[in-house]
Tab-separated table of C-alpha atoms in Angstrom:
chain	number	residue	atom	x	y	z
F	1	GLU	CA	142.741	89.432	29.614
F	2	ASP	CA	145.821	91.469	31.143
F	3	HIS	CA	149.072	90.554	30.176
F	4	GLY	CA	152.377	90.811	31.840
F	5	ARG	CA	151.504	93.690	34.819
F	6	LEU	CA	148.214	94.744	36.098
F	7	PRO	CA	146.718	96.972	35.569
F	8	ARG	CA	147.499	98.930	32.603
F	9	ARG	CA	146.704	101.789	30.197
F	10	GLY	CA	144.138	100.645	27.990
F	11	ALA	CA	142.990	97.500	30.590
F	12	GLU	CA	139.685	99.081	31.334
F	13	GLY	CA	138.214	96.400	28.500
F	14	ALA	CA	138.851	93.805	31.054
F	15	ARG	CA	137.570	95.073	34.352
F	16	VAL	CA	134.321	93.347	34.870
F	17	ARG	CA	131.466	94.542	37.195
F	18	ARG	CA	129.260	92.355	39.063
F	19	PRO	CA	127.228	92.011	41.381
F	20	SER	CA	128.207	94.191	40.953
F	21	VAL	CA	123.531	96.288	67.513
F	22	LEU	CA	120.805	95.497	69.128
F	23	ALA	CA	120.181	99.209	69.233
F	24	LEU	CA	120.748	100.349	73.238
F	25	LEU	CA	118.436	103.361	72.455
F	26	VAL	CA	115.887	103.872	69.740
F	27	VAL	CA	116.428	106.261	67.002
F	28	ALA	CA	115.866	109.746	67.434
F	29	ALA	CA	113.837	111.607	64.756
F	30	CYS	CA	114.692	113.834	62.837
F	31	ALA	CA	114.473	116.474	60.612
F	32	ARG	CA	114.624	116.284	56.714
F	33	GLY	CA	118.288	116.397	55.781
F	34	ASP	CA	119.822	116.428	59.463
F	35	ALA	CA	122.193	113.277	59.935
F	36	PRO	CA	120.603	110.585	61.012
F	37	VAL	CA	122.149	109.243	64.534
F	38	ALA	CA	121.556	106.341	66.674
F	39	SER	CA	123.535	104.595	69.444
F	40	ALA	CA	124.819	101.821	69.676
F	41	PRO	CA	127.422	99.315	71.756
F	42	VAL	CA	130.503	101.526	71.242
F	43	ARG	CA	133.933	100.912	72.150
F	44	ASP	CA	137.554	102.813	71.546
F	45	SER	CA	140.868	101.531	69.981
F	46	ALA	CA	143.822	103.522	70.053
F	47	GLY	CA	141.653	106.580	69.142
F	48	VAL	CA	139.597	105.100	66.768
F	49	ARG	CA	135.678	104.271	67.426
F	50	ILE	CA	134.838	100.502	66.876
F	51	VAL	CA	130.811	100.097	66.267
F	52	GLU	CA	129.404	96.832	66.500
F	53	SER	CA	125.618	96.338	65.234
F	54	SER	CA	123.563	93.070	66.252
F	55	THR	CA	120.464	94.214	64.825
F	56	PRO	CA	119.247	97.063	63.074
F	57	ALA	CA	118.304	100.409	65.154
F	58	TRP	CA	115.236	100.629	62.779
F	59	GLY	CA	114.089	97.409	63.860
F	60	GLU	CA	111.604	95.734	61.097
F	61	ARG	CA	110.116	98.307	59.279
F	62	SER	CA	112.178	100.982	57.845
F	63	PRO	CA	111.030	104.587	58.039
F	64	TRP	CA	113.309	105.950	55.444
F	65	ARG	CA	111.468	104.787	51.745
F	66	VAL	CA	112.146	105.082	48.136
F	67	ALA	CA	109.139	105.609	46.225
F	68	ALA	CA	107.849	102.436	43.632
F	69	ARG	CA	107.301	105.053	40.911
F	70	ALA	CA	109.813	107.396	39.559
F	71	GLU	CA	109.191	111.312	39.414
F	72	VAL	CA	111.035	111.733	36.090
F	73	GLU	CA	112.644	108.747	34.040
F	74	VAL	CA	114.894	109.252	30.821
F	75	GLY	CA	115.976	106.753	28.772
F	76	GLY	CA	114.453	103.567	26.596
F	77	VAL	CA	114.148	106.138	23.074
F	78	ALA	CA	116.079	103.729	20.342
F	79	GLY	CA	118.201	106.200	18.233
F	80	ASP	CA	117.851	109.090	20.177
F	81	THR	CA	120.827	110.963	20.673
F	82	ALA	CA	119.782	111.858	24.593
F	83	ARG	CA	117.728	109.362	25.401
F	84	ASP	CA	119.077	106.680	24.225
F	85	PHE	CA	121.719	104.963	26.912
F	86	ALA	CA	124.664	102.806	26.297
F	87	GLY	CA	126.837	102.036	29.661
F	88	VAL	CA	125.405	104.435	32.358
F	89	ARG	CA	128.610	104.914	34.284
F	90	ALA	CA	127.372	107.256	36.785
F	91	ALA	CA	125.061	109.970	37.618
F	92	ALA	CA	124.477	113.812	40.089
F	93	ARG	CA	122.105	116.003	40.589
F	94	PHE	CA	122.014	119.848	41.151
F	95	ALA	CA	120.341	121.585	43.825
F	96	ASP	CA	117.365	122.597	41.815
F	97	GLY	CA	116.710	119.421	40.542
F	98	ARG	CA	118.462	119.408	37.262
F	99	PHE	CA	120.610	115.747	36.517
F	100	VAL	CA	123.670	115.269	34.187
F	101	VAL	CA	123.936	111.591	33.239
F	102	ALA	CA	127.129	110.053	32.391
F	103	ASP	CA	126.781	107.603	28.914
F	104	GLY	CA	129.967	105.638	29.134
F	105	GLY	CA	128.806	104.152	25.326
F	106	SER	CA	128.682	107.628	24.030
F	107	ALA	CA	131.398	108.888	25.536
F	108	GLN	CA	128.866	111.938	26.348
F	109	LEU	CA	126.987	114.056	29.489
F	110	ARG	CA	124.134	114.862	29.051
F	111	LEU	CA	121.701	116.735	31.289
F	112	PHE	CA	118.629	117.102	31.752
F	113	ASP	CA	116.253	119.751	33.679
F	114	PRO	CA	114.208	118.673	36.423
F	115	THR	CA	111.592	117.430	34.290
F	116	GLY	CA	113.510	115.086	32.078
F	117	VAL	CA	114.031	117.856	29.225
F	118	HIS	CA	116.650	117.392	27.330
F	119	LEU	CA	118.847	120.770	27.796
F	120	ARG	CA	122.788	120.044	26.731
F	121	THR	CA	125.160	117.257	25.707
F	122	LEU	CA	128.786	117.594	26.661
F	123	GLY	CA	132.072	115.539	26.014
F	124	GLY	CA	131.718	112.770	23.489
F	125	ARG	CA	134.576	110.265	22.344
F	126	GLY	CA	137.498	111.734	20.769
F	127	GLY	CA	140.882	113.233	22.062
F	128	GLY	CA	140.246	116.998	22.070
F	129	GLU	CA	140.195	119.283	25.119
F	130	THR	CA	136.836	118.775	26.045
F	131	GLN	CA	136.268	115.317	25.061
F	132	PHE	CA	136.887	111.719	26.668
F	133	ALA	CA	138.807	108.895	25.555
F	134	ALA	CA	136.821	106.541	27.863
F	135	LEU	CA	134.137	108.378	30.122
F	136	GLY	CA	134.197	107.023	33.723
F	137	ALA	CA	132.670	109.000	35.984
F	138	VAL	CA	130.931	112.349	37.146
F	139	PHE	CA	130.322	114.499	39.943
F	140	VAL	CA	128.447	117.726	40.923
F	141	ARG	CA	130.117	120.407	43.299
F	142	GLY	CA	127.658	123.548	43.936
F	143	ASP	CA	126.918	124.255	39.757
F	144	THR	CA	129.923	122.363	38.396
F	145	ILE	CA	130.071	118.705	36.956
F	146	VAL	CA	133.010	117.309	37.343
F	147	ALA	CA	133.787	114.669	34.776
F	148	TRP	CA	136.154	112.157	35.020
F	149	ASP	CA	138.411	109.965	31.555
F	150	ASP	CA	139.636	106.785	32.286
F	151	ARG	CA	142.092	106.566	29.582
F	152	ARG	CA	143.771	109.937	29.913
F	153	GLN	CA	143.259	109.973	33.631
F	154	ARG	CA	142.358	113.405	33.343
F	155	ILE	CA	139.362	115.362	35.395
F	156	VAL	CA	137.313	117.639	32.878
F	157	ARG	CA	134.813	120.525	34.247
F	158	TYR	CA	132.139	122.414	32.816
F	159	LEU	CA	129.351	124.453	34.381
F	160	ALA	CA	125.810	123.206	33.649
F	161	ASP	CA	125.348	125.908	31.626
F	162	GLY	CA	128.116	124.172	29.109
F	163	SER	CA	130.746	126.039	29.566
F	164	PHE	CA	133.945	124.671	29.486
F	165	LEU	CA	135.780	125.131	32.768
F	166	GLY	CA	139.427	123.376	31.906
F	167	SER	CA	140.670	119.795	32.031
F	168	VAL	CA	144.045	119.142	34.190
F	169	ARG	CA	145.569	115.432	34.407
F	170	ALA	CA	146.001	113.383	37.704
F	171	ALA	CA	149.179	113.951	39.121
F	172	LEU	CA	150.197	110.622	39.795
F	173	PRO	CA	153.836	110.014	40.782
F	174	ASP	CA	153.896	106.763	38.425
F	175	THR	CA	152.463	107.025	34.939
F	176	THR	CA	151.533	103.278	34.801
F	177	ARG	CA	148.853	102.970	36.982
F	178	LEU	CA	145.371	103.118	35.916
F	179	GLY	CA	143.495	105.145	39.068
F	180	ARG	CA	139.577	105.576	38.577
F	181	PRO	CA	137.319	107.926	41.549
F	182	ALA	CA	135.616	106.859	44.224
F	183	GLY	CA	134.139	111.051	44.428
F	184	VAL	CA	134.940	114.525	44.888
F	185	PHE	CA	135.685	116.135	48.630
F	186	ALA	CA	133.998	119.269	49.959
F	187	ASP	CA	137.159	121.230	48.815
F	188	GLY	CA	136.844	119.744	45.573
F	189	ALA	CA	139.843	117.122	45.804
F	190	LEU	CA	139.163	114.146	44.288
F	191	LEU	CA	139.664	110.291	45.874
F	192	LEU	CA	141.136	108.151	43.603
F	193	VAL	CA	141.617	104.324	43.695
F	194	VAL	CA	144.881	103.090	42.096
F	195	PRO	CA	145.854	99.600	42.087
F	196	THR	CA	149.151	98.713	42.325
F	197	PRO	CA	150.801	96.965	38.860
F	198	VAL	CA	151.708	93.569	39.989
F	199	ASP	CA	154.438	91.291	38.249
F	200	LEU	CA	152.579	87.740	36.786
F	201	VAL	CA	155.451	86.133	36.936
F	202	LEU	CA	156.526	86.536	40.486
F	203	VAL	CA	152.907	85.559	41.405
F	204	ASP	CA	152.498	81.887	42.689
F	205	SER	CA	149.387	81.820	43.852
F	206	PRO	CA	146.181	81.372	41.171
F	207	VAL	CA	143.919	83.937	43.000
F	208	LEU	CA	145.402	86.913	43.739
F	209	ARG	CA	143.789	90.032	45.626
F	210	VAL	CA	145.482	93.121	43.946
F	211	PRO	CA	146.160	95.798	46.321
F	212	ALA	CA	145.824	99.971	45.600
F	213	THR	CA	146.151	103.020	47.204
F	214	LEU	CA	143.687	105.839	47.951
F	215	ALA	CA	145.228	108.915	46.882
F	216	ARG	CA	143.901	112.586	46.851
F	217	LEU	CA	144.508	114.555	44.045
F	218	GLY	CA	144.424	118.098	44.264
F	219	ALA	CA	144.964	120.829	42.042
F	220	THR	CA	148.904	120.004	41.531
F	221	SER	CA	149.653	117.045	43.650
F	222	ALA	CA	148.467	113.690	44.597
F	223	GLU	CA	149.081	112.218	47.852
F	224	SER	CA	148.550	108.609	49.238
F	225	VAL	CA	146.106	108.873	51.883
F	226	ALA	CA	144.913	105.217	52.416
F	227	SER	CA	144.838	101.676	51.218
F	228	MET	CA	142.886	98.842	50.161
F	229	GLY	CA	141.844	95.177	48.741
F	230	SER	CA	141.201	96.189	45.307
F	231	ASP	CA	139.897	92.894	42.873
F	232	GLU	CA	140.550	89.824	42.958
F	233	ILE	CA	142.293	88.412	40.059
F	234	VAL	CA	143.147	84.800	38.519
F	235	VAL	CA	146.225	84.166	37.312
F	236	ARG	CA	146.520	81.979	34.157
F	237	ARG	CA	149.313	80.140	32.779
F	238	SER	CA	150.352	78.299	29.426
F	239	ALA	CA	153.987	76.729	28.610
F	240	ARG	CA	154.408	80.395	26.615
F	241	SER	CA	152.901	83.280	28.364
F	242	VAL	CA	150.842	84.199	31.976
F	243	SER	CA	147.878	86.193	32.116
F	244	ALA	CA	145.338	87.189	34.323
F	245	MET	CA	141.609	87.940	34.414
F	246	MET	CA	138.563	89.672	37.057
F	247	ARG	CA	137.913	86.249	39.073
F	248	PRO	CA	134.055	85.622	38.158
F	249	PHE	CA	132.202	86.570	41.686
F	250	GLY	CA	135.609	87.763	43.139
F	251	LEU	CA	136.125	90.450	45.740
F	252	ASN	CA	135.901	93.825	45.026
F	253	GLY	CA	136.983	96.922	47.096
F	254	ARG	CA	134.501	99.697	47.396
F	255	VAL	CA	134.687	103.409	48.166
F	256	ALA	CA	132.210	106.440	48.778
F	257	VAL	CA	133.544	109.997	49.707
F	258	THR	CA	131.110	111.675	52.042
F	259	GLY	CA	131.564	115.714	52.913
F	260	ASP	CA	135.247	115.332	54.292
F	261	ASP	CA	135.556	112.269	54.516
F	262	PHE	CA	135.379	108.944	52.863
F	263	VAL	CA	134.413	104.816	53.591
F	264	VAL	CA	136.032	101.391	52.194
F	265	GLY	CA	134.567	98.491	52.214
F	266	GLU	CA	136.836	95.508	51.607
F	267	GLY	CA	133.668	93.095	50.629
F	268	ASP	CA	135.095	90.421	52.501
F	269	ALA	CA	132.403	90.679	55.483
F	270	HIS	CA	129.827	93.301	56.689
F	271	ALA	CA	132.301	95.753	57.965
F	272	PHE	CA	133.603	98.992	56.947
F	273	ARG	CA	136.666	101.978	57.654
F	274	ARG	CA	135.520	105.572	57.841
F	275	TYR	CA	138.706	107.808	57.333
F	276	ALA	CA	138.729	111.349	57.512
F	277	GLY	CA	140.199	112.990	54.083
F	278	SER	CA	143.658	113.421	55.192
F	279	GLY	CA	143.861	109.740	55.960
F	280	ARG	CA	143.364	109.398	59.398
F	281	LEU	CA	141.075	106.609	60.527
F	282	GLU	CA	138.863	107.911	62.472
F	283	THR	CA	135.378	105.306	62.676
F	284	ILE	CA	134.952	101.120	62.118
F	285	PHE	CA	131.573	100.096	61.748
F	286	ARG	CA	130.343	96.510	61.145
F	287	ARG	CA	127.414	94.692	61.446
F	288	PRO	CA	126.798	90.668	61.534
F	289	GLY	CA	125.765	88.543	58.386
F	290	ALA	CA	127.011	85.273	56.607
F	291	ARG	CA	128.398	85.695	53.152
F	292	VAL	CA	125.886	83.454	50.573
F	293	ALA	CA	127.006	80.558	49.166
F	294	LEU	CA	127.919	80.504	45.677
F	295	LEU	CA	126.280	77.902	43.954
F	296	PRO	CA	126.729	75.233	41.146
F	297	ALA	CA	123.292	76.867	39.313
F	298	ASP	CA	124.906	80.039	39.954
F	299	THR	CA	128.116	79.420	38.014
F	300	ALA	CA	126.133	77.952	35.069
F	301	ARG	CA	123.680	80.873	34.701
F	302	GLU	CA	126.599	82.906	34.772
F	303	HIS	CA	128.150	80.704	32.244
F	304	GLY	CA	125.588	80.734	29.848
F	305	VAL	CA	125.013	84.793	30.051
F	306	ARG	CA	129.030	85.158	29.232
F	307	SER	CA	128.336	82.564	26.218
F	308	GLY	CA	125.478	84.100	24.821
F	309	ALA	CA	127.283	87.457	24.891
F	310	ALA	CA	130.037	86.158	22.656
F	311	LEU	CA	130.247	87.269	19.039
F	312	THR	CA	132.146	84.725	17.177
F	313	VAL	CA	133.109	80.820	18.238
F	314	ARG	CA	136.307	81.286	19.109
F	315	GLU	CA	135.041	83.856	21.939
F	316	ARG	CA	132.784	81.261	23.163
F	317	GLU	CA	135.566	79.016	23.251
F	318	ALA	CA	137.867	81.081	25.381
F	319	VAL	CA	134.882	81.636	27.794
F	320	ASP	CA	133.857	77.427	27.864
F	321	ASN	CA	138.087	77.345	28.727
F	322	VAL	CA	137.701	79.769	31.540
F	323	TRP	CA	134.190	78.440	33.167
F	324	ARG	CA	136.304	74.499	32.902
F	325	THR	CA	139.474	76.214	34.652
F	326	VAL	CA	138.967	79.091	36.744
F	327	PRO	CA	138.760	78.867	40.356
F	328	PHE	CA	135.557	79.803	41.775
F	329	PRO	CA	135.653	81.175	45.603
F	330	ASP	CA	133.020	79.331	48.178
F	331	SER	CA	130.594	82.242	48.472
F	332	LEU	CA	129.244	85.966	46.921
F	333	PRO	CA	130.684	89.531	48.358
F	334	ALA	CA	129.631	90.589	51.560
F	335	HIS	CA	128.075	93.429	49.737
F	336	GLY	CA	128.207	95.430	46.712
F	337	GLU	CA	128.447	98.952	45.958
F	338	ILE	CA	128.816	102.003	48.504
F	339	VAL	CA	126.893	105.474	47.581
F	340	ALA	CA	127.041	108.126	50.328
F	341	ASP	CA	124.738	110.803	50.724
F	342	PRO	CA	124.840	114.208	51.887
F	343	THR	CA	123.607	113.510	55.883
F	344	GLY	CA	126.823	111.760	55.963
F	345	ALA	CA	125.136	108.148	56.182
F	346	VAL	CA	126.207	105.321	54.370
F	347	TRP	CA	124.186	103.220	51.198
F	348	VAL	CA	125.409	99.804	51.147
F	349	ARG	CA	124.426	97.483	48.029
F	350	ASP	CA	123.389	93.984	49.407
F	351	VAL	CA	124.534	91.093	47.114
F	352	VAL	CA	122.142	88.669	45.816
F	353	ARG	CA	122.049	85.502	44.257
F	354	PRO	CA	122.613	86.129	40.751
F	355	GLY	CA	118.929	86.361	38.212
F	356	ASP	CA	117.586	87.635	41.706
F	357	GLY	CA	116.203	90.892	40.365
F	358	ALA	CA	115.414	92.241	44.161
F	359	SER	CA	117.480	95.387	44.596
F	360	ARG	CA	117.949	96.726	48.459
F	361	TYR	CA	120.343	98.686	50.419
F	362	GLN	CA	121.623	98.629	54.116
F	363	VAL	CA	121.752	102.338	55.616
F	364	TYR	CA	124.035	103.325	58.496
F	365	GLY	CA	124.112	106.043	60.224
F	366	ALA	CA	126.846	108.819	60.591
F	367	ASP	CA	127.818	107.267	63.215
F	368	GLY	CA	128.275	104.248	62.084
F	369	THR	CA	125.209	102.743	63.919
F	370	TRP	CA	123.533	100.059	61.568
F	371	LEU	CA	119.809	101.552	61.000
F	372	GLY	CA	118.222	98.911	58.572
F	373	ALA	CA	117.157	98.473	55.306
F	374	VAL	CA	115.616	100.269	52.171
F	375	GLU	CA	113.855	98.244	48.931
F	376	LEU	CA	114.387	100.005	45.607
F	377	PRO	CA	112.365	98.680	42.408
F	378	PRO	CA	113.666	95.657	40.936
F	379	ARG	CA	116.257	95.365	38.945
F	380	ALA	CA	117.781	99.477	39.899
F	381	THR	CA	120.791	100.458	40.952
F	382	LEU	CA	121.571	103.475	43.184
F	383	LEU	CA	123.790	105.899	41.465
F	384	TRP	CA	123.081	109.190	43.838
F	385	VAL	CA	121.532	109.725	46.954
F	386	GLY	CA	120.189	113.395	48.668
F	387	THR	CA	118.273	114.288	51.207
F	388	ASP	CA	114.793	113.790	49.711
F	389	ALA	CA	115.220	112.495	46.229
F	390	VAL	CA	117.341	109.480	44.856
F	391	LEU	CA	118.536	109.158	41.046
F	392	LEU	CA	118.766	105.099	40.309
F	393	ARG	CA	119.853	103.150	36.623
F	394	ARG	CA	116.925	100.718	35.545
F	395	MET	CA	117.420	97.649	33.468
F	396	ASP	CA	113.988	96.589	32.123
F	397	GLU	CA	113.468	93.096	30.863
F	398	ALA	CA	115.186	93.780	27.666
F	399	GLU	CA	118.289	95.152	29.337
F	400	VAL	CA	117.238	98.850	28.116
F	401	GLU	CA	118.792	101.079	30.335
F	402	TYR	CA	116.732	104.332	31.789
F	403	VAL	CA	117.677	106.627	34.638
F	404	ALA	CA	114.748	107.896	36.905
F	405	VAL	CA	114.532	110.358	39.693
F	406	HIS	CA	112.385	108.435	42.725
F	407	ALA	CA	111.011	110.527	45.857
F	408	LEU	CA	112.817	109.321	49.045
F	409	ARG	CA	110.873	110.098	52.239
F	410	ARG	CA	112.782	109.822	55.517
């Protein structure tokens, strides 16, 4: 739990990640790599395109397929310093097929060749210029690896051959605010989600949606380009203190960068906003769909998972106390994370009932039209999408992590 103001430095331990139109024209066939574009009912509102989809343009059968079997898979080798992962944060792929994995447990960047052979390891936990206090994300731009240190709020850059290019601290005006990266623009600028600090003493409601600023971080300065709702928190009061925790099954704002644009989803509906990199709102696109109801069985299952993960009796009692008093939402978020691909298409994860291993993403075209769904292998999460391949994080039944390259057929 964090006390006083949220979020603060060192608060990343309190973050909990959970799950986690009727088309008027048929989608035109497009060559691999071309942006998928389909027509849907569109109207204009003060210069902003509004795209309303009622059914997927692809119909019931998606022409896009992620191969069930991996072409390359790394991970699952206990004790192997290159293939034993402990909290994969992100991964990205180079044009020649090499890929890099950000492992949060070791704070290492692990680079592999196209066949999965380990090439080198960069970073590692520490306070040195080339190290990370808390590795949060990794992106690839050309032949450059762009990594982010959550705790030290730094961008660290390497070449793929391991050469260190340098690091720079985020130039945020308020140094108490803790940003997290959403992606890298075509010009190399980083988009940060920066939640607004909250004075808990002044909060009347037991549940608060924390507002956030989206900041475009250049070489020397940061510019606010948009705002959004970030995470839902639960404010807890006692006779001696006020504290906060992430709301179980609460809403989370999601962001992805695509080229010079970025896309925002608030999690409360199947509705998204596409902005130019400058912050100008260009398109609002949405589709129908009810949120999944949260059932007592869902909260009981999650309670069991968290209680079972407690290391001490005191921790278990704390989990039990939270579960007795926390105000749960009536439904799960409308959607999960958002991933953009090079064509401008946007992949949005479906939220499924806890314990359901299904993994499915709804795809929206570059113009905002809802195209349809793409199924992934069970218990897989999309880390990166290219024109003909995807990178997936997969968990086996023993909760062992793997990172895999799967072919993508469009």
